[in-house]
mmCIF file of C-alpha atoms and ligand atoms in Angstrom:
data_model
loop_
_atom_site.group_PDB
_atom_site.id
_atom_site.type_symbol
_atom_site.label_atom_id
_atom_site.label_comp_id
_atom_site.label_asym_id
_atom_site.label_seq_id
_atom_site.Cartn_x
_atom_site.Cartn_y
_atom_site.Cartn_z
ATOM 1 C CA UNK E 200 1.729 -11.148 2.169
ATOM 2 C CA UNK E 201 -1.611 -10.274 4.336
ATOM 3 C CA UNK E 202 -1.100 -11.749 7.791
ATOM 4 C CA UNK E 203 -4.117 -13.744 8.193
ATOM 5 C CA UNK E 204 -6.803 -13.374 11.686
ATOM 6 C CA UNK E 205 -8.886 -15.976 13.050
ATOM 7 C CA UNK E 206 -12.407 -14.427 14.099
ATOM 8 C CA UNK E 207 -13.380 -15.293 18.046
ATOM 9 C CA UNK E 208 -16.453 -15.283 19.660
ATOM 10 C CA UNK E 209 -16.737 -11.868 21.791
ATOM 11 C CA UNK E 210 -16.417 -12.778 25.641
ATOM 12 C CA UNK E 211 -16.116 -10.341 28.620
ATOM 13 C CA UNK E 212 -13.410 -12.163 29.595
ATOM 14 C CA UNK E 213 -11.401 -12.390 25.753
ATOM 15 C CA UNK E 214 -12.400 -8.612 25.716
ATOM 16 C CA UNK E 215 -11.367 -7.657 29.521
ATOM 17 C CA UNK E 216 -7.668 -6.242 28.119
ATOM 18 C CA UNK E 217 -9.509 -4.111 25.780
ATOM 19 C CA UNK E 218 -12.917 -3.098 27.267
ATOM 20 C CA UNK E 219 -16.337 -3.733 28.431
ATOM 21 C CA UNK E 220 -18.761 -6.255 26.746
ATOM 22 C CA UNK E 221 -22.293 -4.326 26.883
ATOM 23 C CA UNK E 222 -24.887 -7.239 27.519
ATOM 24 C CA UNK E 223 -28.049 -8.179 29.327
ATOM 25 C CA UNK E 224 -25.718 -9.691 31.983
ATOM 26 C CA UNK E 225 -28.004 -11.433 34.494
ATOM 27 C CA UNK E 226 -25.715 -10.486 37.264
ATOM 28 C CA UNK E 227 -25.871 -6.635 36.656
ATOM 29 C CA UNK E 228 -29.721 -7.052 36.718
ATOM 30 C CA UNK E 229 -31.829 -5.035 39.272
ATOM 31 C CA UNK E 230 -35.420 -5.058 38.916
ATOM 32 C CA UNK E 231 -37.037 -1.236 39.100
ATOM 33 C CA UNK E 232 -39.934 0.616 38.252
ATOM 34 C CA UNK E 233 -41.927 -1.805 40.192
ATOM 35 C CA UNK E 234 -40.879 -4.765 38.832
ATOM 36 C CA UNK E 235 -42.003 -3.663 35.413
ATOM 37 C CA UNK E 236 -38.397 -3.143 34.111
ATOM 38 C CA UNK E 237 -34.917 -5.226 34.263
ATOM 39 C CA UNK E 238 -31.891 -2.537 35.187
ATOM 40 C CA UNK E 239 -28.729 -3.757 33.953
ATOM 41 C CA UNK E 240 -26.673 -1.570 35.729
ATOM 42 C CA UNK E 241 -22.762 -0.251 35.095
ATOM 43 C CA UNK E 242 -22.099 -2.323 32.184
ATOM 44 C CA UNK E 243 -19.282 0.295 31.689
ATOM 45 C CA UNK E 244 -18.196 3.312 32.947
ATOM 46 C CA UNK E 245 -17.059 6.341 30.021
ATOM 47 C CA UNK E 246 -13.590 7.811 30.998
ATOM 48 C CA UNK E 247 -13.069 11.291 29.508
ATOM 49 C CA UNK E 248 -10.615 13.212 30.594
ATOM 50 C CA UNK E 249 -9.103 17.557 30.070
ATOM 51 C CA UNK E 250 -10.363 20.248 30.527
ATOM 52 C CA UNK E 251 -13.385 20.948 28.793
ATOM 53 C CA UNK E 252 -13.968 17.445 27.919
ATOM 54 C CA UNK E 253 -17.805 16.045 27.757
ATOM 55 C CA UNK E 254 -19.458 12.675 27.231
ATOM 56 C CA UNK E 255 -21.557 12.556 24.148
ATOM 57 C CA UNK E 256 -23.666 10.424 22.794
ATOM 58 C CA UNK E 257 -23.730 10.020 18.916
ATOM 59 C CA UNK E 258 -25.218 7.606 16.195
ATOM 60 C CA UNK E 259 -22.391 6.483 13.444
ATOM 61 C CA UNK E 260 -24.126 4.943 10.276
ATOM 62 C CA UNK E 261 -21.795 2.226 9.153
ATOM 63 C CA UNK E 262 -21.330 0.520 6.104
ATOM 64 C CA UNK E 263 -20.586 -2.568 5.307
ATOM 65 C CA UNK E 264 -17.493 -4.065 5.338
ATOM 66 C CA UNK E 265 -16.273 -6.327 2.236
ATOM 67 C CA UNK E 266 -14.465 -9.028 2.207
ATOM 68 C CA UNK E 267 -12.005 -10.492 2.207
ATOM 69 C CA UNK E 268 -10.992 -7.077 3.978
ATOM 70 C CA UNK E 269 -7.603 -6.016 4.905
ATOM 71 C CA UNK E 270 -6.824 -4.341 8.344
ATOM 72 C CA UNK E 271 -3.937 -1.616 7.391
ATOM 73 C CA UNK E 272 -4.128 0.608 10.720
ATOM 74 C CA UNK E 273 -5.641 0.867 14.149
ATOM 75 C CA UNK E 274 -6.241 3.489 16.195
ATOM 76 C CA UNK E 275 -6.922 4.873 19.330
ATOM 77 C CA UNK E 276 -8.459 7.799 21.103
ATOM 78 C CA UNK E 277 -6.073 8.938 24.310
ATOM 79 C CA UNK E 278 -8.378 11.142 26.015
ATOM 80 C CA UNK E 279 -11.677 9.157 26.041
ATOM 81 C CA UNK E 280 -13.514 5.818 26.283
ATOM 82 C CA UNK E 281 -15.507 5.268 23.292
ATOM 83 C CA UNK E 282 -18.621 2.460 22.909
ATOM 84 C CA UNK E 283 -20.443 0.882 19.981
ATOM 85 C CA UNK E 284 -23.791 -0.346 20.929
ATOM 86 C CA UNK E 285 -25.451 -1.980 17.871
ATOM 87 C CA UNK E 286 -29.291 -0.344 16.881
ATOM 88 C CA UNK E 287 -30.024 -2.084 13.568
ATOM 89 C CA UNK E 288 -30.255 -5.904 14.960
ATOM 90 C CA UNK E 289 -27.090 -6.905 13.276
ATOM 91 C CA UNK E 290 -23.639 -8.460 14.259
ATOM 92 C CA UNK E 291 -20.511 -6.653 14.265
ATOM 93 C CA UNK E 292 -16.753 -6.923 14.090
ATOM 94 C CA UNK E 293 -14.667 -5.637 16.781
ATOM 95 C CA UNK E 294 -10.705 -5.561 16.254
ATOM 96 C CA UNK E 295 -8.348 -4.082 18.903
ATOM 97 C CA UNK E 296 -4.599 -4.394 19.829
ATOM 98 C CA UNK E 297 -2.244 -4.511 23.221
ATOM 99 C CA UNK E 298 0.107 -1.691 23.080
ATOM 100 C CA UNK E 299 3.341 -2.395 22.278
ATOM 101 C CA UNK E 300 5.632 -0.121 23.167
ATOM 102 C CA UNK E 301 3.410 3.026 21.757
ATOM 103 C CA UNK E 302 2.066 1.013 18.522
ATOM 104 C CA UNK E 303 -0.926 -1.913 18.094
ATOM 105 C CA UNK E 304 0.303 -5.090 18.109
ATOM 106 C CA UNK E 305 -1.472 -8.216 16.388
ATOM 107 C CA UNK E 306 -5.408 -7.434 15.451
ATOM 108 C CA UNK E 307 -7.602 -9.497 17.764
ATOM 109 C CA UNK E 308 -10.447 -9.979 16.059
ATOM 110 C CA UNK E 309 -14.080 -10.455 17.843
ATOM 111 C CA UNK E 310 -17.745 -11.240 16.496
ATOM 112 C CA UNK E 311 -20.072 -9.255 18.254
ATOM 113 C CA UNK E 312 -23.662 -10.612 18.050
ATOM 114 C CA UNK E 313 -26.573 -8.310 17.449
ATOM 115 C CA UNK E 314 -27.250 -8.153 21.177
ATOM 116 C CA UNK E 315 -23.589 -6.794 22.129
ATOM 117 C CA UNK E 316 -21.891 -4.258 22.207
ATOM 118 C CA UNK E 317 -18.131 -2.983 23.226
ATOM 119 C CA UNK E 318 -16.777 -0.008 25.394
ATOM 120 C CA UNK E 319 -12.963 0.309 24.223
ATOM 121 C CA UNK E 320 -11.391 1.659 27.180
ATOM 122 C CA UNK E 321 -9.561 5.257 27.024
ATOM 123 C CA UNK E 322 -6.510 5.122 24.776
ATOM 124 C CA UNK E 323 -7.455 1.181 23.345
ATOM 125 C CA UNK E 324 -5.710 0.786 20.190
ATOM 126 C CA UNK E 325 -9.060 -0.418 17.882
ATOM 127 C CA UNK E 326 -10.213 -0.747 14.709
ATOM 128 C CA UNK E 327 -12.709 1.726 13.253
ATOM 129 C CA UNK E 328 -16.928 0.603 13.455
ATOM 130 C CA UNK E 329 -17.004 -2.601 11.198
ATOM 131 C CA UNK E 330 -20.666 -3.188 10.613
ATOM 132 C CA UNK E 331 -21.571 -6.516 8.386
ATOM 133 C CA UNK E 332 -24.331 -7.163 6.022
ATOM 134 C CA UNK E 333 -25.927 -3.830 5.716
ATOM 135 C CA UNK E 334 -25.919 -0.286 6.849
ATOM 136 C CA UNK E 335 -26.154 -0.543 9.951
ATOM 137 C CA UNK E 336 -27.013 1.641 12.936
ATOM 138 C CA UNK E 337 -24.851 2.027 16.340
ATOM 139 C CA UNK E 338 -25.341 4.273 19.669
ATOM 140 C CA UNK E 339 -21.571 5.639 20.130
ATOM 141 C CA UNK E 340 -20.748 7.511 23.489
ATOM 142 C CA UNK E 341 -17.246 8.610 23.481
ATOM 143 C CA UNK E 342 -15.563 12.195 23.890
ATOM 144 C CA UNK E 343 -16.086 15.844 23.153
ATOM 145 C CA UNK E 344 -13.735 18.672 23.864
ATOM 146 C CA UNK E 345 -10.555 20.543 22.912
ATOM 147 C CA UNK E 346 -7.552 18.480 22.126
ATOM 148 C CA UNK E 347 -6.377 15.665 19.476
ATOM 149 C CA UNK E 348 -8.401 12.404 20.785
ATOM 150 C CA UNK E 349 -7.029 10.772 17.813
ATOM 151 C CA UNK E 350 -3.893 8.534 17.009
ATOM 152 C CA UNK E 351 -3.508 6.395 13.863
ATOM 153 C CA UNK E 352 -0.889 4.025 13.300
ATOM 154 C CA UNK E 353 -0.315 2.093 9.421
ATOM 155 C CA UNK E 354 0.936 -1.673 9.419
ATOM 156 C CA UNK E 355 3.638 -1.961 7.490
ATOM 157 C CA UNK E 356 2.234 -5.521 6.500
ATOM 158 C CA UNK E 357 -2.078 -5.430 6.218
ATOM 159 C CA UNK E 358 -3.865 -8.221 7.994
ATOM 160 C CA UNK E 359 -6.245 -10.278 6.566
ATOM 161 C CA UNK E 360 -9.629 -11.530 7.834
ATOM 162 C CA UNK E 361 -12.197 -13.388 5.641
ATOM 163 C CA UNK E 362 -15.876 -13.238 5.803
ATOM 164 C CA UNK E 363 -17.603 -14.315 8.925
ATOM 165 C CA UNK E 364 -19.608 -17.182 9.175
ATOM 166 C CA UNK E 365 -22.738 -15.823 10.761
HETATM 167 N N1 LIG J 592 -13.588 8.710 13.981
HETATM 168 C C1 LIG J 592 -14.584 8.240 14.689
HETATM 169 O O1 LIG J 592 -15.305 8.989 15.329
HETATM 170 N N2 LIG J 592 -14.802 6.875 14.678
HETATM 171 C C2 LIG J 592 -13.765 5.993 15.116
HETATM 172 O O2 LIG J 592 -13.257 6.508 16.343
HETATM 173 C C3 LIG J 592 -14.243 4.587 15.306
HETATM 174 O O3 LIG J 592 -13.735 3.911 16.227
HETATM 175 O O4 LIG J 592 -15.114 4.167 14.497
HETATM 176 NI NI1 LIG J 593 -12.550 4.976 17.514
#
């Protein structure tokens, strides 16, 4: 039997085990070009690491998710930060995992709003892009370069989440 998730609202501080919430944060702001412009600065910081290894920036093309939708695996990327900033005005899911003891643990599951976005820290077990509604568009900067940035791990048991209120 699916193991049921509750959906939470994404907060920097819910997300702080995980990652980086990418907002307009009002304390990050700077005011440049002559006052024309609001700066807000360092939301997040990409972590790649090996030789060879580059920060890229990429677009992923998502599709909708169904529901309800079962999460069966989560996975995580050991030798680089990766973000999803979303480009197509739409909300998002976000579901990531503490380690425990080399797998995920429990899904949390997160509603990003149209104006958010997430930076999973380097080796973050996560769920892959979830976009709702539509196809949607996201800026992705995460890792290029030799070596396997990529671990998967199956649930024995699939958890369950139902459609988001939105
Ligand atoms: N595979 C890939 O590039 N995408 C995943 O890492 C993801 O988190 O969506
Ligand atoms: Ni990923």
């Amino acid at each position: 039997m699916p193991h049921p998730l509750l959906i939470r609202p994404l907060t920097p501080e819910a997300f702080a085990p995980f990652g980086d919430v990418l907002e307009a944060n009002r304390d990050t702001m700077r005011l440049i070009n002559g006052g024309t412009t609001e700066r807000f600065h360092a939301l997040a910081s990409p972590d790649v690491v090996g030789e060879g290894a580059r920060v890229i920036l990429n677009i992923f093309r998502g599709q909708p998710r169904r529901f309800p939708y079962h999460i069966t695996m989560m996975e995580r990327h050991p030798l680089g930060s990766q973000s999803f900033t979303p480009l197509s005005g739409r909300p998002f899911l976000v579901a990531v995992s503490l380690d425990e003891g080399g797998k995920p643990g429990a899904p949390q599951v997160f509603l990003a709003k149209a104006h958010q976005g997430v930076n999973y820290h380097r080796n973050v077990w996560h769920h892959p892009l979830m976009a709702l509604g539509d196809v949607s568009d996201f800026l992705v900067a995460d890792r290029d370069g030799p070596g396997n940035n990529l671990e998967e791990v199956f649930f024995d048991t699939p958890y369950l989440i139902q459609e988001p209120a939105l």
